PDB file of C-alpha atoms in Angstrom:
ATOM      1  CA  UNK A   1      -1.887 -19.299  89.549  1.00 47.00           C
ATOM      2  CA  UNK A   2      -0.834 -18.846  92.971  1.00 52.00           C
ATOM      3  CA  UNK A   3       2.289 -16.315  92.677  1.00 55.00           C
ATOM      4  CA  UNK A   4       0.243 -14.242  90.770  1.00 63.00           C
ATOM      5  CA  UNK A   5      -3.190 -13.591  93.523  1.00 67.00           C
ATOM      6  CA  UNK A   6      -1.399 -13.927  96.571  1.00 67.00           C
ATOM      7  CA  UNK A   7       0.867 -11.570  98.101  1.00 70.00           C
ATOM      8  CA  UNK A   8       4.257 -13.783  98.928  1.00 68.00           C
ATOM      9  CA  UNK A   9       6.898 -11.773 101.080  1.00 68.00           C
ATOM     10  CA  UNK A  10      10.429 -11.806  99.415  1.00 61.00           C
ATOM     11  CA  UNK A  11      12.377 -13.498 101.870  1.00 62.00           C
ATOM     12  CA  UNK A  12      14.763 -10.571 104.460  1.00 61.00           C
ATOM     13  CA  UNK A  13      18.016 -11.575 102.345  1.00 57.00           C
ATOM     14  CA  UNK A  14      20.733  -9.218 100.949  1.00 49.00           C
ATOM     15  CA  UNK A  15      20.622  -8.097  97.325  1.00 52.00           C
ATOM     16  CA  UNK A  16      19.448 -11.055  95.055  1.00 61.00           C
ATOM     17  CA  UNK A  17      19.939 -11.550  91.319  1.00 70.00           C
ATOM     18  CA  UNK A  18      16.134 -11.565  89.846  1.00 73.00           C
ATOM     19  CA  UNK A  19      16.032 -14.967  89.172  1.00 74.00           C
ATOM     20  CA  UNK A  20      17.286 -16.272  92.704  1.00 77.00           C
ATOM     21  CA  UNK A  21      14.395 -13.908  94.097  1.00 72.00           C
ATOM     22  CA  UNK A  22      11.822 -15.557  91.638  1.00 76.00           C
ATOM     23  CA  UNK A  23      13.094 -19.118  92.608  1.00 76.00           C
ATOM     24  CA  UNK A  24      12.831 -17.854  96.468  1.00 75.00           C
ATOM     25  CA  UNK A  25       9.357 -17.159  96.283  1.00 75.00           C
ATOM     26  CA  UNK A  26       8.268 -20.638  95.287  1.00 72.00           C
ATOM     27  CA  UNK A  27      10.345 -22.252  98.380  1.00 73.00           C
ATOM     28  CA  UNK A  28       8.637 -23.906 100.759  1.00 66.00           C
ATOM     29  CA  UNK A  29       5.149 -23.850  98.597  1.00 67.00           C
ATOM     30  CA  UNK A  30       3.029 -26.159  96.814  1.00 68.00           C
ATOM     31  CA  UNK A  31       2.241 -25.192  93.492  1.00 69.00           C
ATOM     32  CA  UNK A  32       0.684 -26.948  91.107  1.00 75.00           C
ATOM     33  CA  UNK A  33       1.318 -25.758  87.315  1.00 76.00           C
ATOM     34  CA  UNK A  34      -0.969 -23.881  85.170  1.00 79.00           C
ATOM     35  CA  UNK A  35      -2.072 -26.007  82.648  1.00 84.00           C
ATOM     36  CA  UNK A  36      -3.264 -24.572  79.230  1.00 84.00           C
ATOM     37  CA  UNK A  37      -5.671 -26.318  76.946  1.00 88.00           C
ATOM     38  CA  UNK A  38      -6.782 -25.186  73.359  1.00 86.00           C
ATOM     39  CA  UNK A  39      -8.768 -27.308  71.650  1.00 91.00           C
ATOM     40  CA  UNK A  40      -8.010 -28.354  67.746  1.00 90.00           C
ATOM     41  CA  UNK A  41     -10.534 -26.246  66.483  1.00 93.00           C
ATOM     42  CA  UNK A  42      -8.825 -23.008  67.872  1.00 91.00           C
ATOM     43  CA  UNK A  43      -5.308 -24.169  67.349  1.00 87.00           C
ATOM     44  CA  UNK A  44      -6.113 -24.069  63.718  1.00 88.00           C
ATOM     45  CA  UNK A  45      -7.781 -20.681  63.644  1.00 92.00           C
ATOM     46  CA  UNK A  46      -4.914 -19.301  65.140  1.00 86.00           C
ATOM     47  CA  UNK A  47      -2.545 -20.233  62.968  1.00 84.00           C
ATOM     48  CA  UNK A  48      -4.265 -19.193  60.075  1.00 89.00           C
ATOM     49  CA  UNK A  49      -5.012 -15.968  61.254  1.00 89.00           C
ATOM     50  CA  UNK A  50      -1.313 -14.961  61.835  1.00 82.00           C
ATOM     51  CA  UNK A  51      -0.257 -17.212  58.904  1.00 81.00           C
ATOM     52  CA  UNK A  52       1.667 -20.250  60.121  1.00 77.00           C
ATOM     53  CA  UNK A  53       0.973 -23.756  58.782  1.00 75.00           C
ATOM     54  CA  UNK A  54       0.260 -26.640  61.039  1.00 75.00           C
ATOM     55  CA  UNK A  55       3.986 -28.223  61.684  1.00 79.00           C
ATOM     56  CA  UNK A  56       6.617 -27.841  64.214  1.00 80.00           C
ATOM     57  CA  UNK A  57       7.557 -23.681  64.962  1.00 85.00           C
ATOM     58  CA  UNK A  58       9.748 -21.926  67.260  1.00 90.00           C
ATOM     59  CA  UNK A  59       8.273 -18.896  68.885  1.00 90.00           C
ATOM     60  CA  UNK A  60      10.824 -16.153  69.892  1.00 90.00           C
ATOM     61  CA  UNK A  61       9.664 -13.691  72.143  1.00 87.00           C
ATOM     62  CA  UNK A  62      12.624 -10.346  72.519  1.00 83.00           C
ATOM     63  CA  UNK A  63      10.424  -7.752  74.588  1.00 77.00           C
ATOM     64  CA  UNK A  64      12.143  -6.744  77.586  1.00 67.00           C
ATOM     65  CA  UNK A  65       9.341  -4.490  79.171  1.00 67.00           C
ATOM     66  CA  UNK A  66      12.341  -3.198  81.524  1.00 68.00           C
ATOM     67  CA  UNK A  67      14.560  -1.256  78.610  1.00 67.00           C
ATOM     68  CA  UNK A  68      16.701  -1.916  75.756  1.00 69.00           C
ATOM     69  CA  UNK A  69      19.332  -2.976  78.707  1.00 71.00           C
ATOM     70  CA  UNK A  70      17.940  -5.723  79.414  1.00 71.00           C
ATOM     71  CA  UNK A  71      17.348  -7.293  75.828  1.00 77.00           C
ATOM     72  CA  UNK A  72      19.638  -9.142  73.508  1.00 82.00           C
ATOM     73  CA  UNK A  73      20.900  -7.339  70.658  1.00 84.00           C
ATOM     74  CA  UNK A  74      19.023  -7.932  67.660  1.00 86.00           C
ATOM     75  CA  UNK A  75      21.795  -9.863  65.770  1.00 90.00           C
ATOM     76  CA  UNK A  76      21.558 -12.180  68.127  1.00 90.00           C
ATOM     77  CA  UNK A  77      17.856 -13.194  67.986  1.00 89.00           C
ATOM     78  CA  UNK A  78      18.928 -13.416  63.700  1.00 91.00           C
ATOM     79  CA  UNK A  79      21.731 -15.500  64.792  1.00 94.00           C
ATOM     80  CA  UNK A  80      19.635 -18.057  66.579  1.00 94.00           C
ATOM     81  CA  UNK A  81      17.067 -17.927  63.990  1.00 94.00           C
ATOM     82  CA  UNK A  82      18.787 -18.409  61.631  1.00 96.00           C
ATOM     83  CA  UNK A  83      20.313 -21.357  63.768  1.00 96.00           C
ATOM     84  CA  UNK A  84      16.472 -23.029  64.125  1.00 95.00           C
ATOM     85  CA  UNK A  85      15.747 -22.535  60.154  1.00 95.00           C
ATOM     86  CA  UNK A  86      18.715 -24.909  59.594  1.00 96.00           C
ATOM     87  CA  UNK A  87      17.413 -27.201  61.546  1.00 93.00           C
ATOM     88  CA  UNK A  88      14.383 -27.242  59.428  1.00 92.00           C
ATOM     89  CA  UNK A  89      12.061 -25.644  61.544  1.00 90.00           C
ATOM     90  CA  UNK A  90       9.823 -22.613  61.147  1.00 88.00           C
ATOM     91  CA  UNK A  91      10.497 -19.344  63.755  1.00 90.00           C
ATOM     92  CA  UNK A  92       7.545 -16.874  64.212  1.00 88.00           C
ATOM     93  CA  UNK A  93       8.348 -13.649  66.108  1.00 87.00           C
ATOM     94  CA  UNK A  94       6.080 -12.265  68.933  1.00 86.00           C
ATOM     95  CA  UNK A  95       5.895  -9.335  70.839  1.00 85.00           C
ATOM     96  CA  UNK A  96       4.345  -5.901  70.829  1.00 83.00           C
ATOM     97  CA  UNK A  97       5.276  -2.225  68.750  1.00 83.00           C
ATOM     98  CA  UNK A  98       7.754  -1.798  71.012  1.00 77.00           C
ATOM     99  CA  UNK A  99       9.648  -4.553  69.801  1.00 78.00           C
ATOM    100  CA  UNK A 100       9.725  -3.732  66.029  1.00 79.00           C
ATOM    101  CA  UNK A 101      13.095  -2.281  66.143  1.00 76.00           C
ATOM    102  CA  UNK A 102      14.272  -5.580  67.621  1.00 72.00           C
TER     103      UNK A 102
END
């Protein structure tokens, strides 16, 4: 994947915001983008093993492996859950047991 097995100097600017120095590192390359594949047989045993039928979901993801600072409160993931079920469509929550509280 490119940014992830090769080192890529960070360009000798003054203090960046994260995602500028993310953006910075693919200047100037050629990457091509992963591309996942799972076949149908796998899609479905997936989503019967963590209990999601077959149709259109929205997967919300609120770790923030760098401290509570950096996460959104956890009204706000309701709020725009709550947003997507009006729409009709299914949310499923992901992350790991440090995100329960969230």
């Amino acid at each position: 994947y490119g940014l992830l097995t090769d080192i890529v100097p960070l360009p000798d600017a003054v203090k960046r915001r994260t995602a500028q120095a993310y953006f910075g590192l693919a200047q100037g390359g050629s990457f091509r983008a992963p591309r996942l594949t799972v076949d149908a047989k796998n899609q479905a045993a997936l989503l019967d093993r963590i209990g999601l039928a077959p149709q259109k979901f929205v997967a919300l993801m609120p770790g923030a492996e760098f401290g509570p600072a950096k996460r959104w409160p956890s009204e706000s993931y309701a709020g725009l859950a709550r947003e997507f079920m009006g729409k009709g469509l299914k949310v499923a929550l992901f992350g790991s047991k440090n995100d329960r509280d969230v």
